[in-house]
XYZ file of C-alpha atoms in Angstrom:
602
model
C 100.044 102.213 62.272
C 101.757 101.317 65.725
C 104.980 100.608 64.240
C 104.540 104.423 61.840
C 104.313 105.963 65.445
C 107.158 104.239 66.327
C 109.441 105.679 63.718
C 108.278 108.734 63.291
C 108.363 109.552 67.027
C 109.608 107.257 69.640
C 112.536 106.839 67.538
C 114.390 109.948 68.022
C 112.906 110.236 71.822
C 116.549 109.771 73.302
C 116.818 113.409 71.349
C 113.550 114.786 73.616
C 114.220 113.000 76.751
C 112.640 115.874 79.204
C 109.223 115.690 76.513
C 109.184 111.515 76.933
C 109.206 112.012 80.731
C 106.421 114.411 80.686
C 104.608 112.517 78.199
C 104.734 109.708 80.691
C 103.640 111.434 83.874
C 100.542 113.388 81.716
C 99.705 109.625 81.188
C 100.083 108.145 84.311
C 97.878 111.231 85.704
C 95.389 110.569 82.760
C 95.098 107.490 83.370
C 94.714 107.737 87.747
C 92.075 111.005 86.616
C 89.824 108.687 84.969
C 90.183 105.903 87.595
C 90.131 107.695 90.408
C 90.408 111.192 90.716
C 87.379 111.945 88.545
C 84.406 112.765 90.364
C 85.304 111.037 93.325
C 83.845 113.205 95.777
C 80.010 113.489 94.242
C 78.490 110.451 95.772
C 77.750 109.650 98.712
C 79.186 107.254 101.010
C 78.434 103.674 100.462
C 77.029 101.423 103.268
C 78.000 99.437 105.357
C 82.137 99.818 105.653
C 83.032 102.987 104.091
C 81.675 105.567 106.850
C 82.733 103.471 109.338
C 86.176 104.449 108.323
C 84.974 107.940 107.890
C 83.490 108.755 110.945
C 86.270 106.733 113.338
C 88.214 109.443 110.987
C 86.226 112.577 112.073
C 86.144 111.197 115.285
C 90.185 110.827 115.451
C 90.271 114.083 114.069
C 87.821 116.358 116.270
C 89.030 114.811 119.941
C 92.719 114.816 118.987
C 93.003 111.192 119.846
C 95.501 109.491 117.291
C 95.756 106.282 119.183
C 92.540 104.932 119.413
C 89.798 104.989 116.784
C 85.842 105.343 117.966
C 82.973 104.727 116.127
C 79.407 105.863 117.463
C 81.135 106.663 121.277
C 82.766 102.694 121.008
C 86.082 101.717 119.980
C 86.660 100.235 116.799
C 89.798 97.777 116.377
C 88.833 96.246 113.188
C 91.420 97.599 111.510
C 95.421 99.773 112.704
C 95.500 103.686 113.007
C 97.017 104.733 109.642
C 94.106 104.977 107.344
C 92.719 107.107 110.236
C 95.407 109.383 110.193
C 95.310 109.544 106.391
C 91.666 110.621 106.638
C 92.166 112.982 109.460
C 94.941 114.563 107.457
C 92.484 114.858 104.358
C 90.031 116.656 106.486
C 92.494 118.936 107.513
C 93.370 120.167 104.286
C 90.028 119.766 102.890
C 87.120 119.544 105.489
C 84.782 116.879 106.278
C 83.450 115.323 103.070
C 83.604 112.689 100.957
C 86.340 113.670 98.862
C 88.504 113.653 101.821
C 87.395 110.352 102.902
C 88.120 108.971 99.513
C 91.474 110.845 98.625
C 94.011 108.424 100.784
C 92.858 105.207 98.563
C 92.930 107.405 95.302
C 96.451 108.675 96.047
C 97.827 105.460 97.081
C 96.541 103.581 93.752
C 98.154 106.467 92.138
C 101.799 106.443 93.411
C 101.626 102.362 92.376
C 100.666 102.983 89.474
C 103.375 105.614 88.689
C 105.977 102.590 90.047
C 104.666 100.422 88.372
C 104.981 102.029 84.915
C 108.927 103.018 85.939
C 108.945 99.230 86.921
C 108.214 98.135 83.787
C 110.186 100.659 81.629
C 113.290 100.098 83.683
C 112.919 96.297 82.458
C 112.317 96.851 79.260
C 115.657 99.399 79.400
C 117.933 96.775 80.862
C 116.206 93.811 78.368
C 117.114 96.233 75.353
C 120.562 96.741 76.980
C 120.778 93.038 77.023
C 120.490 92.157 73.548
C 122.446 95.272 72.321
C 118.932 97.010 70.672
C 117.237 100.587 71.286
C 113.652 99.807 71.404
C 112.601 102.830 72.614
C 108.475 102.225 71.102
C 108.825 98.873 73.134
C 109.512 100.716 76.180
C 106.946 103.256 76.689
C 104.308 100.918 75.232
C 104.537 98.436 77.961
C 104.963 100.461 80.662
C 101.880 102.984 79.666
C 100.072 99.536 78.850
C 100.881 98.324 82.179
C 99.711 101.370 84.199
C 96.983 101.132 82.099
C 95.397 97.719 82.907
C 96.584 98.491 86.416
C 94.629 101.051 86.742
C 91.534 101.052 84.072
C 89.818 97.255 85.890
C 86.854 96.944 87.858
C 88.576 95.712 90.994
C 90.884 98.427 91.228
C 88.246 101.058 90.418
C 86.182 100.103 93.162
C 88.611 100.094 96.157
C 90.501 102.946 94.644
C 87.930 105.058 95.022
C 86.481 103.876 98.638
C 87.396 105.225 101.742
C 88.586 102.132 103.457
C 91.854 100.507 104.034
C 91.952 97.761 101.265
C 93.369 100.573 98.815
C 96.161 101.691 101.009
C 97.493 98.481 102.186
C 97.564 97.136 98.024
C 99.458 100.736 97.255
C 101.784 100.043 100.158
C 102.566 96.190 99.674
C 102.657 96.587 96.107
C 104.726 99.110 95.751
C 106.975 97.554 98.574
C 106.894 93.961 96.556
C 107.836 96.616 93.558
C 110.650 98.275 95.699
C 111.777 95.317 96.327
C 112.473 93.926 92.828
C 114.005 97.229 91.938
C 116.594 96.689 94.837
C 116.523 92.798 93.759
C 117.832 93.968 90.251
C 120.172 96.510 90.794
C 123.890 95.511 89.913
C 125.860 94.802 93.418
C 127.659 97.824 92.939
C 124.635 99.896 92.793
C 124.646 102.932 95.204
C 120.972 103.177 95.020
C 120.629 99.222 95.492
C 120.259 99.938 99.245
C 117.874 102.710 99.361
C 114.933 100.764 96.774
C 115.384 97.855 100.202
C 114.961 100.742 102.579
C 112.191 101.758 100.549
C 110.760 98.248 101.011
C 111.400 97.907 104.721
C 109.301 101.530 105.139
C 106.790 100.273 103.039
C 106.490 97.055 104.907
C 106.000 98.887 108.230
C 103.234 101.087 106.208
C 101.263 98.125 105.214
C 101.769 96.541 108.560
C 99.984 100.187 109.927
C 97.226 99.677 107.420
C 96.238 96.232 107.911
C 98.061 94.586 110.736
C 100.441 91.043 110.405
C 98.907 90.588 106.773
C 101.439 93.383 105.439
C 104.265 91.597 105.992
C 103.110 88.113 105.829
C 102.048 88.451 102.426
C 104.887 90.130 100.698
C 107.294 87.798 102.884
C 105.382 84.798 101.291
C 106.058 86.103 97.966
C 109.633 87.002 98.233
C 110.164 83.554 99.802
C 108.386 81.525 97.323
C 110.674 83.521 94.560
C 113.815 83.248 96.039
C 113.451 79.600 96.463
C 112.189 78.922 93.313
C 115.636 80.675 91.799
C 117.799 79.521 94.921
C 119.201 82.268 96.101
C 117.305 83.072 99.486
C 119.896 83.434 101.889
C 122.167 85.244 99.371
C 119.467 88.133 99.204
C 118.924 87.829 102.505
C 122.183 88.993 103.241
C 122.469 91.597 100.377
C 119.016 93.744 101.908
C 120.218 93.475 105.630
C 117.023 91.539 106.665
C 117.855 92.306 110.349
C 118.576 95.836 109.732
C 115.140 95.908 107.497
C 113.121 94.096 110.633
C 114.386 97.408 112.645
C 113.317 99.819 110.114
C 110.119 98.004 110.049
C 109.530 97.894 113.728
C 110.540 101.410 113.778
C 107.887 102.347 111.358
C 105.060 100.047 113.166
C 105.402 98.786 116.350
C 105.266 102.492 118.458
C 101.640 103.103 117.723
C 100.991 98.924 118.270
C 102.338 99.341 121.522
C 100.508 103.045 122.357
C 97.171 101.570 121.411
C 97.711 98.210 123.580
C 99.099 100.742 126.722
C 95.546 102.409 126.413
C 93.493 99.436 125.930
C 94.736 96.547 126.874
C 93.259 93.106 126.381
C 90.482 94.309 124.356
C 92.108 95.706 121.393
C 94.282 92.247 121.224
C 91.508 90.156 121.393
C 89.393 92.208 118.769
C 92.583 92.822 116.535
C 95.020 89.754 116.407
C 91.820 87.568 117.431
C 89.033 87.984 115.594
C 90.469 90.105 113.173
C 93.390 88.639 111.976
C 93.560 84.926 113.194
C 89.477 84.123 113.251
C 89.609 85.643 109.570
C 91.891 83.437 108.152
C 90.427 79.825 110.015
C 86.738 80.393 110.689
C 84.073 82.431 108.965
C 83.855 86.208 109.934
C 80.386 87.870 109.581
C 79.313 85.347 106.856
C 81.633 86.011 104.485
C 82.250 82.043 103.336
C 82.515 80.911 99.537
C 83.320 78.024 97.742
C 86.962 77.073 97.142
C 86.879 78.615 93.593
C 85.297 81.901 94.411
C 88.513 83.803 93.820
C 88.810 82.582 89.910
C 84.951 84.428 89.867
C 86.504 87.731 91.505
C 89.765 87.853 89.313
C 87.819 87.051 85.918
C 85.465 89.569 86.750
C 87.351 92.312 88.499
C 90.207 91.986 86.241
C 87.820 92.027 83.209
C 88.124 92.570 80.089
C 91.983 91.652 80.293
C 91.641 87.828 82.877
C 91.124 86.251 79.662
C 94.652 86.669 78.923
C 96.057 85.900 82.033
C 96.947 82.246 80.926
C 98.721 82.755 78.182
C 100.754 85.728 79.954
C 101.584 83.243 82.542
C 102.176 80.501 80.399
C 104.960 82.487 78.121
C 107.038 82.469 81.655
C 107.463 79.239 80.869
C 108.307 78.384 84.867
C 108.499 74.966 85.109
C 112.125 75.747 82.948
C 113.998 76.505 86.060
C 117.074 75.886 85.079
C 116.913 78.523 82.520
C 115.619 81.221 84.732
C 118.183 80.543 87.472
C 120.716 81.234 84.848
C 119.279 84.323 83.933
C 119.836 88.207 84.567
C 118.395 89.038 88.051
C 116.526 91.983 86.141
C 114.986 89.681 83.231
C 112.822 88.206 86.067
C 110.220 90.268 86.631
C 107.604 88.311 84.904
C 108.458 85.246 87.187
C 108.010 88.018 90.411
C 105.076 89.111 88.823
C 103.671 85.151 88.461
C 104.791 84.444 92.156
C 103.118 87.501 93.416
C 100.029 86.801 91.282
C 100.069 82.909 92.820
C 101.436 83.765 96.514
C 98.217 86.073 96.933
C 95.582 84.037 94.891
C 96.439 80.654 96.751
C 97.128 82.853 100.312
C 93.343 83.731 100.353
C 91.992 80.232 98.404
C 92.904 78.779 101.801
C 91.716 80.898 104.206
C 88.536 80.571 105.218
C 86.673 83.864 105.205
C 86.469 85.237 101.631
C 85.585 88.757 100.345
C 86.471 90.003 97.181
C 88.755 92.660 98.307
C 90.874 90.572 99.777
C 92.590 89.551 96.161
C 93.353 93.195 95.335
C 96.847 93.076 96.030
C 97.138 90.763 92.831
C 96.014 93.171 90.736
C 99.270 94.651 89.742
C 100.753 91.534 89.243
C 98.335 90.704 87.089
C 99.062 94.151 84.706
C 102.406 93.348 84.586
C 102.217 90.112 83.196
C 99.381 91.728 80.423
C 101.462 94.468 79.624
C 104.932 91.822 79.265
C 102.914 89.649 76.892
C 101.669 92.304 75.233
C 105.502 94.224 75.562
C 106.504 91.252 73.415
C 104.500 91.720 70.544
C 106.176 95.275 69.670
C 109.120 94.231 66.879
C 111.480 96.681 65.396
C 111.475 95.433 61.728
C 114.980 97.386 60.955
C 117.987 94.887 61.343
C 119.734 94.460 65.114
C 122.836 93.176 66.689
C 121.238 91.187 68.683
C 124.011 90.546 71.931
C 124.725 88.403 74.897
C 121.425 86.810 74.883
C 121.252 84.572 77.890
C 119.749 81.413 77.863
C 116.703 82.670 79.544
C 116.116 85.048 76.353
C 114.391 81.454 75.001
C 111.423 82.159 77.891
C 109.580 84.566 76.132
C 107.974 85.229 73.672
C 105.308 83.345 73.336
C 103.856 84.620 69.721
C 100.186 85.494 69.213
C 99.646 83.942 66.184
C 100.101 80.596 68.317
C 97.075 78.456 69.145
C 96.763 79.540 72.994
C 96.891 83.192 72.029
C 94.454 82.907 69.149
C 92.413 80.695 71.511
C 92.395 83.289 74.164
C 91.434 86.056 71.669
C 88.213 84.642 70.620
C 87.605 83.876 74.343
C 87.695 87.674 74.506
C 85.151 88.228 72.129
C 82.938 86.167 73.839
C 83.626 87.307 77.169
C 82.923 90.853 76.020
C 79.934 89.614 73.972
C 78.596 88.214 77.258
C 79.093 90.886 79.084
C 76.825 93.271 76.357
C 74.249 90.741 76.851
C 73.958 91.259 80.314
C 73.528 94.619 80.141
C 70.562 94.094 78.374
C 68.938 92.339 81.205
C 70.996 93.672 83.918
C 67.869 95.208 85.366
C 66.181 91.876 86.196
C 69.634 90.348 87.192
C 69.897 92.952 90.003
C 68.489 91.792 93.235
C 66.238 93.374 95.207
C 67.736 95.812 98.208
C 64.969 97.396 101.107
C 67.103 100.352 101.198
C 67.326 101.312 97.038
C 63.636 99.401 96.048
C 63.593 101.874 93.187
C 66.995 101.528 91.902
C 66.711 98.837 89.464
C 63.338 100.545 87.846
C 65.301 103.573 87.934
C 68.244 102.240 86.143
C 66.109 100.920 83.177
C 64.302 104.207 82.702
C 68.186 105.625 82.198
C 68.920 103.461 78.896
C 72.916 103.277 80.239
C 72.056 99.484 80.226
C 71.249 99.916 76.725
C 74.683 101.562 76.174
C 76.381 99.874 78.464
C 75.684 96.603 76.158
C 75.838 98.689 72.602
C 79.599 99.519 74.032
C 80.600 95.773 74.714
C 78.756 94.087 71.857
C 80.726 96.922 69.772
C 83.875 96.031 71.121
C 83.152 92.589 69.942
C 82.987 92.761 67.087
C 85.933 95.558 66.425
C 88.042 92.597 68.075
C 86.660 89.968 65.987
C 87.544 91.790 62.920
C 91.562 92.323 63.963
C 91.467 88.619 64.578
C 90.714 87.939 61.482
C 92.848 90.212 60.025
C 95.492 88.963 62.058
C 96.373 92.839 63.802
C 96.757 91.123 67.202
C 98.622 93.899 68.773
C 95.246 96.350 68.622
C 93.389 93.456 70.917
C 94.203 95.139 74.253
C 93.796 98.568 73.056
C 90.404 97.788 72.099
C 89.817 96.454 75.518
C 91.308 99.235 77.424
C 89.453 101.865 75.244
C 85.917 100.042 75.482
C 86.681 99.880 79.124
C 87.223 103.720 79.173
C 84.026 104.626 77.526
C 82.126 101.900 79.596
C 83.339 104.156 82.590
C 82.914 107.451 81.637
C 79.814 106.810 79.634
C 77.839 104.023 81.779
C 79.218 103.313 84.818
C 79.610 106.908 86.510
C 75.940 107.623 85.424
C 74.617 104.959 86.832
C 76.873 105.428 90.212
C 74.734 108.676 90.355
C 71.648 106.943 89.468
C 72.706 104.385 92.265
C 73.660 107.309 94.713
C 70.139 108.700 94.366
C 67.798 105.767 95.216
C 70.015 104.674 97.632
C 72.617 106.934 99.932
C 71.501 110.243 99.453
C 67.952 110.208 100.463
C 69.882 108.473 104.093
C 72.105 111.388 103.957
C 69.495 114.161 103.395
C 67.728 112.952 105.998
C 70.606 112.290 108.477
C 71.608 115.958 108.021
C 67.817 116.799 108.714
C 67.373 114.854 111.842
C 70.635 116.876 113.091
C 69.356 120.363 112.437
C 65.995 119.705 113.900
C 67.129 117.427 116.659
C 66.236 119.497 119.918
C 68.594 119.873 123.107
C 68.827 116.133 124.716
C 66.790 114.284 121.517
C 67.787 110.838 121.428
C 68.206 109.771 117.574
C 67.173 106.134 116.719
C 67.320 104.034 113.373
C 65.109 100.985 113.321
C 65.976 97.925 111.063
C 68.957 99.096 109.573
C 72.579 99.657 110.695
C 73.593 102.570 108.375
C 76.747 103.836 109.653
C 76.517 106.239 106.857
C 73.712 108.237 109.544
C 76.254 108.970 112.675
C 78.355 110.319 109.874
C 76.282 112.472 108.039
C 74.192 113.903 111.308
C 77.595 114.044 113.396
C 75.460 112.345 116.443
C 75.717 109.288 118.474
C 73.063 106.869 116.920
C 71.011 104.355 118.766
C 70.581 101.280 116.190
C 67.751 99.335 117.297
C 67.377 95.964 115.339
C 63.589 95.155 115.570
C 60.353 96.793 115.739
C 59.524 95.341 118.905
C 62.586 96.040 120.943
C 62.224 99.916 119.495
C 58.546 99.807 120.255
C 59.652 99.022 124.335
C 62.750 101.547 124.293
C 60.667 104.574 122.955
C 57.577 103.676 125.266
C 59.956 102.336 128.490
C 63.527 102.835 127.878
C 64.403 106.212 126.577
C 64.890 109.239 129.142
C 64.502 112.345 126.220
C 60.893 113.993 126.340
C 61.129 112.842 122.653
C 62.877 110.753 119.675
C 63.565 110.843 116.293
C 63.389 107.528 114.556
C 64.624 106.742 111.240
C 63.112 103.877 109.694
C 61.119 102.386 106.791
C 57.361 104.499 106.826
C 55.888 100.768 106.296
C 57.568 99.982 109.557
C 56.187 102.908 112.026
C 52.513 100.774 112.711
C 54.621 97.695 113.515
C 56.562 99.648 116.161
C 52.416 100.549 117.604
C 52.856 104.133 116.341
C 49.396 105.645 115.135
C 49.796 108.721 112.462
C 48.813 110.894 115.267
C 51.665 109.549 117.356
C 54.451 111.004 115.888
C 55.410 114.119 113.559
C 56.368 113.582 110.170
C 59.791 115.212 109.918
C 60.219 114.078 106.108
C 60.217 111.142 103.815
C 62.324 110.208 100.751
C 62.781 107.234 99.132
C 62.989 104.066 101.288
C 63.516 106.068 104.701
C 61.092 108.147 106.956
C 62.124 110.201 109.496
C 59.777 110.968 112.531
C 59.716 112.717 115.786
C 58.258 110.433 118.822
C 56.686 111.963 121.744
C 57.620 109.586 124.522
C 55.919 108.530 127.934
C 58.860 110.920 130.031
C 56.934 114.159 128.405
């Protein structure tokens, strides 16, 4: 069937170049639409990180300062100004809400992905070049396959649509490592060969405003580890103009660096370089340890259903054959910059010593473009070829899937995917309990979307079982992309609503309550929780208060309003001494209560 499309249309596409192109970009927007763009404003924001972002935002935005970000009338150096001024930006153009919050991550994962999929059809171009072949079915397949699987993963999914920083700094080192390659590859003669390396330097200085020192020291470890590998460091060095690029790069991040430090001083360096940068890497930072192979966990799960292939896609590199790859075209080695981008980031974050999940998105790409290079292999034109000036690297690839690994690794997929659909089943008692969604996992049962969400894997399944048998290998990763899809659309956006409603809504409705009844001078006050999402949502200074006792002592001794508004678990208010006749009931929903204190200044 694949190779029918082929002929019938991809074929003659050199004939109908301006339809391939839009073809492509109605893809690559399909594709970000789905992952991204669709509903992304109609939940609320998540606690804990993502309104802290938002409201330094708002903040940023409302008092005109662009220099230094507040949160809740403090500063907040956790993270460098330019996902602030992203946000601002968004609310701007399109007010205060969550779609604006969210729209900076959404456009940065799509831009890579659009790079990524000329990327990988560039390669396949100069490959086909190579060996003296049009392939034209070849090309488009692996590059929409790529910005597929790029795009359509868990771990991408998530931070692509969160309003935080970890989105933007992967779509600017990415595309930088990306810009890079493309500059990497060009003949020497190239006069576009310098501006992909000034696209690189820019996009350095980008990630370096996004996330500090780690957006150059991580795409600097990459290019280093592949340059020595093939031996040619100092060569490239010299062909991008490092020092010229370290300019461009300090041009790009260093002014607003050295405007923040000018306002601050000592306190944003010890916050920022010290415990957020430095203290990150060698000590735990607000508990977030794990064991030493946490990160094969995140990438087997976020990269899911596709990490079961990841072995044999790095395995057809064949990379221990150096000798053969140094040999080789500068533009047939984008698999082995894909596997030291994969392994620079992966063993960069093994080591250090606090761990979060997020941390290995920046791998994620890599990871797509090895799938969709294994995969790019697969597609044969059956006609006969002159096959040309096939280096000695052409012997790296492919490696076939009717081999033992690949056959291996399919049946691993079926019962990855069969595991998964079996989990879903029970998902509701594998859910832990959370104080601020109690209902949610009762909730989620009474939905069925478990019950679909396992029909749609256990389905999958078996549809890949049966190609296995019948040998039609190239369908595996369509099946996986397409019961992805429908897991998305059909289970997973549901139950983000479902999710939404037990847990950040009923904080939001309230939050936007206690700020239109709040009276002139009101103090508000959340008990037990820190919910940034509630200075946010009410647009007030919040007074977080940790423990019934201390908020017992500020409302009786410590406050100076006539009254308070407390928001707090209703199971909580006789623990702070508060008698039903102490306090007003303002409204309850869900988890939260929200009252109005009389104090002793009345």
């Amino acid at each position: 069937m694949i190779q029918s499309l082929s002929k019938h249309w991809w074929k003659n596409s050199s004939k109908r170049p301006a339809l391939a192109v839009m073809l492509s970009i109605l893809w690559i927007i399909l594709v970000s639409g789905i992952a991204f763009f669709w509903h992304l404003g109609s939940f609320s924001l998540i606690d804990e990180t993502e309104p802290l972002f938002a409201e330094a935002s708002r903040q940023m935005y409302l008092t005109g300062d662009w220099i230094t970000p507040y949160f809740n009338g403090e500063t907040r150096f956790d993270k460098p100004a330019l996902i602030y001024w992203c946000q601002a930006l968004a609310y701007m153009i399109f007010g205060v809400n969550e779609w604006a919050v969210r729209l900076p991550s959404a456009i940065a994962a799509f831009g890579l992905i659009g790079l990524a999929f000329y990327t990988l059809y560039y390669h396949q171009a100069k490959m086909d070049g190579l060996q003296g072949v049009y392939r034209p079915f070849r090309r488009w397949f692996t590059a929409g396959l790529g910005a597929a699987v790029i795009g359509l993963n868990p771990e991408m999914i998530v931070w692509g649509r969160a309003g935080v920083s970890d989105m933007l700094l992967t779509g600017c080192m990415a595309s930088a490592l990306l810009c890079f390659f493309q500059g990497y590859s060009q003949p020497a003669i190239s006069p576009v060969k310098a501006r992909w390396y000034f696209a690189f330097y820019v996009l350095i200085g980008l990630a370096i405003l996004t996330k500090g020192p780690v957006g150059i020291v991580l795409p600097g470890f990459i290019i280093f580890l592949f340059l020595i590998y093939l031996g040619n460091f100092w060569q490239v060095v010299k062909e991008a103009k490092l020092v010229r690029g370290m300019l461009v790069i300090c041009a790009v991040a260093i002014p607003w660096y050295v405007l923040v430090t000018w306002q601050n001083g000592w306190s944003f360096i010890d916050s920022f370089f010290g415990l957020h940068n430095v203290e990150r890497f060698t000590d735990v930072v607000n508990g977030h340890s794990a064991p030493w192979y946490f990160y094969f966990i995140v990438v087997a799960l976020g990269f899911a259903p596709y990490s079961v292939y990841l072995p044999a896609a790095m395995l057809r590199i064949k990379f221990w054959q150096r000798k053969s790859w140094i040999s080789s075209e500068r533009y047939q080695q984008l698999s082995l910059f894909a596997f030291c981008w994969f392994i620079g980031i992966f063993s960069f974050f093994t080591i250090a010593v606090t761990k979060l999940p997020s941390y290995v998105l920046p791998l994620m790409p890599a990871a797509g473009i090895l799938i969709a290079l294994l995969w790019g292999d697969l597609i044969v034109n059956k006609e006969k070829q002159n096959v040309q000036n096939v280096s000695a690297s052409a012997s790296l690839a492919p490696v076939l899937l009717s081999s033992p690994l690949m056959q291996a690794s399919g049946w691993l997929n079926v019962v990855f995917v069969s595991a998964i659909g079996f989990a879903f089943f029970k998902i509701s008692s594998l859910i832990g309990y959370d104080p601020a969604a109690p209902n949610f996992p009762q909730m989620l049962q009474r939905s069925n979307l478990p019950v679909l969400g396992g029909i749609i894997w256990l389905a999958a399944a078996v549809i890949i079982a049966v190609f296995l048998i019948r040998r039609r290998y190239l369908h595996l990763i369509c099946i996986n992309l397409l019961a992805f899809t429908a897991f998305m659309v059909l289970v997973l956006t549901p139950a983000l609503f479902v999710s939404d409603a037990s847990r950040q809504l009923p904080l939001k409705q309230l939050s936007q309550l206690a700020a239109r009844v709040q009276k002139p001078g009101e103090e508000i006050i959340m008990v037990g929780f820190k919910k940034p999402s509630v200075a946010f949502y009410s647009q007030r200074k919040i007074n977080y208060i940790k423990s019934n006792e201390q908020a017992a002592n500020y409302i009786k001794n410590q406050t100076e309003s006539e009254s308070v508004i407390v928001l707090a678990q209703p199971k909580k208010f006789p623990k702070m001494g508060l008698q039903s006749t102490d306090y007003e009931n303002l409204d309850v929903k869900q988890a939260y209560g929200l009252i109005r204190v009389k104090t002793s200044n009345q």
